[in-house]
C-alpha positions as a Markdown table, in Angstrom:
| # | Residue | x | y | z |
|---|---|---|---|---|
| 1 | Met | 10.6 | -1.4 | 25.0 |
| 2 | Lys | 7.4 | -3.3 | 25.6 |
| 3 | Lys | 7.2 | -6.1 | 22.9 |
| 4 | Val | 3.6 | -6.8 | 21.3 |
| 5 | Leu | 3.4 | -10.1 | 19.3 |
| 6 | Val | 0.0 | -10.4 | 17.0 |
| 7 | Ala | -1.1 | -13.2 | 16.3 |
| 8 | Cys | -3.5 | -15.2 | 13.7 |
| 9 | Gly | -3.2 | -18.3 | 11.4 |
| 10 | Gly | -1.2 | -16.7 | 8.6 |
| 11 | Ala | -0.4 | -14.0 | 9.4 |
| 12 | Val | -1.8 | -12.3 | 7.2 |
| 13 | Ala | -5.2 | -10.4 | 6.7 |
| 14 | Thr | -6.8 | -10.4 | 11.1 |
| 15 | Ser | -3.5 | -10.4 | 12.7 |
| 16 | Thr | -3.0 | -7.2 | 9.9 |
| 17 | Val | -5.9 | -5.2 | 10.6 |
| 18 | Ala | -5.4 | -6.4 | 15.3 |
| 19 | Ala | -2.0 | -4.6 | 14.8 |
| 20 | Asn | -3.0 | -1.0 | 13.1 |
| 21 | Lys | -5.2 | -1.4 | 15.5 |
| 22 | Ile | -3.3 | -2.1 | 18.7 |
| 23 | Lys | -0.4 | 0.6 | 16.6 |
| 24 | Asp | -3.0 | 3.3 | 17.1 |
| 25 | Leu | -4.5 | 2.7 | 20.8 |
| 26 | Leu | -0.5 | 2.8 | 22.3 |
| 27 | Lys | 0.2 | 5.7 | 20.4 |
| 28 | Glu | -2.6 | 7.0 | 21.6 |
| 29 | Asn | -1.5 | 6.0 | 25.5 |
| 30 | Asn | 2.2 | 7.2 | 24.9 |
| 31 | Ile | 2.8 | 3.3 | 25.4 |
| 32 | Asp | 6.1 | 3.4 | 23.3 |
| 33 | Ala | 6.0 | -0.6 | 21.7 |
| 34 | Asp | 7.3 | -2.8 | 19.0 |
| 35 | Val | 4.0 | -4.6 | 17.5 |
| 36 | Gln | 5.5 | -7.8 | 15.7 |
| 37 | Gln | 2.5 | -9.6 | 13.7 |
| 38 | Cys | 3.5 | -14.3 | 13.4 |
| 39 | Arg | 1.3 | -17.2 | 13.3 |
| 40 | Val | -0.1 | -19.1 | 16.0 |
| 41 | Ser | 2.5 | -21.3 | 15.3 |
| 42 | Glu | 5.6 | -19.3 | 15.8 |
| 43 | Leu | 4.3 | -18.0 | 19.2 |
| 44 | Ser | 6.0 | -20.8 | 21.0 |
| 45 | Ser | 9.3 | -19.8 | 19.6 |
| 46 | Lys | 9.2 | -16.1 | 19.7 |
| 47 | Ala | 6.5 | -15.7 | 23.2 |
| 48 | Asp | 9.8 | -16.3 | 25.2 |
| 49 | Ser | 11.2 | -12.4 | 24.0 |
| 50 | Ala | 7.3 | -10.5 | 24.5 |
| 51 | Asp | 5.4 | -9.0 | 26.4 |
| 52 | Leu | 2.0 | -9.8 | 25.4 |
| 53 | Ile | 0.3 | -11.6 | 22.8 |
| 54 | Val | -2.5 | -10.8 | 21.4 |
| 55 | Thr | -4.0 | -13.1 | 18.7 |
| 56 | Thr | -6.9 | -13.4 | 16.3 |
| 57 | Ala | -7.0 | -17.8 | 16.6 |
| 58 | Lys | -8.4 | -19.6 | 19.5 |
| 59 | Val | -5.2 | -20.2 | 22.1 |
| 60 | Asp | -5.5 | -22.2 | 24.6 |
| 61 | Arg | -1.7 | -22.8 | 25.7 |
| 62 | Asp | 0.3 | -21.2 | 28.5 |
| 63 | Tyr | 3.4 | -19.2 | 26.5 |
| 64 | Gly | 4.3 | -17.2 | 30.3 |
| 65 | Val | 3.2 | -13.5 | 29.3 |
| 66 | Pro | -0.4 | -12.6 | 29.1 |
| 67 | Val | -2.7 | -13.7 | 26.4 |
| 68 | Ile | -5.5 | -11.7 | 25.2 |
| 69 | His | -8.4 | -13.0 | 22.7 |
| 70 | Gly | -8.5 | -10.3 | 19.9 |
| 71 | Ile | -11.4 | -11.2 | 18.1 |
| 72 | Ala | -13.0 | -7.7 | 18.9 |
| 73 | Tyr | -10.7 | -6.2 | 16.9 |
| 74 | Ile | -11.6 | -7.7 | 13.8 |
| 75 | Ser | -16.0 | -7.7 | 15.3 |
| 76 | Gly | -15.8 | -4.5 | 17.1 |
| 77 | Val | -18.4 | -6.5 | 19.4 |
| 78 | Gly | -16.4 | -5.5 | 22.9 |
| 79 | Ile | -12.9 | -4.1 | 21.6 |
| 80 | Asp | -13.4 | -0.9 | 24.5 |
| 81 | Lys | -13.0 | -4.1 | 26.8 |
| 82 | Thr | -9.9 | -5.5 | 24.1 |
| 83 | Asp | -8.2 | -2.2 | 24.5 |
| 84 | Gln | -8.5 | -1.7 | 28.3 |
| 85 | Gln | -6.5 | -5.4 | 29.0 |
| 86 | Val | -4.5 | -4.4 | 26.5 |
| 87 | Leu | -3.5 | -1.4 | 28.4 |
| 88 | Asp | -3.7 | -2.8 | 31.3 |
| 89 | Asn | -0.7 | -5.6 | 30.5 |
| 90 | Leu | 1.6 | -2.5 | 28.7 |
| 91 | Lys | 1.2 | 0.0 | 31.7 |
């Protein structure tokens, strides 16, 4: 099973919105994945077990796994492109 970390500043507001949209996307595409929320500050300790990181905050660090900027899940702008990036990284 794939593991997706969805991170924002506080692991509450924007990561919840993004995580729910990612869960729906994965279900629609029959991709079995564990989607977990966390704070950006927790990424360094959790990234080694993840297949993908989606963050609504600006992250420049290399965690050794793909990082997708997921602000489209909040703004709605460019969501199709972001969805495709998520799918491409998990297939």
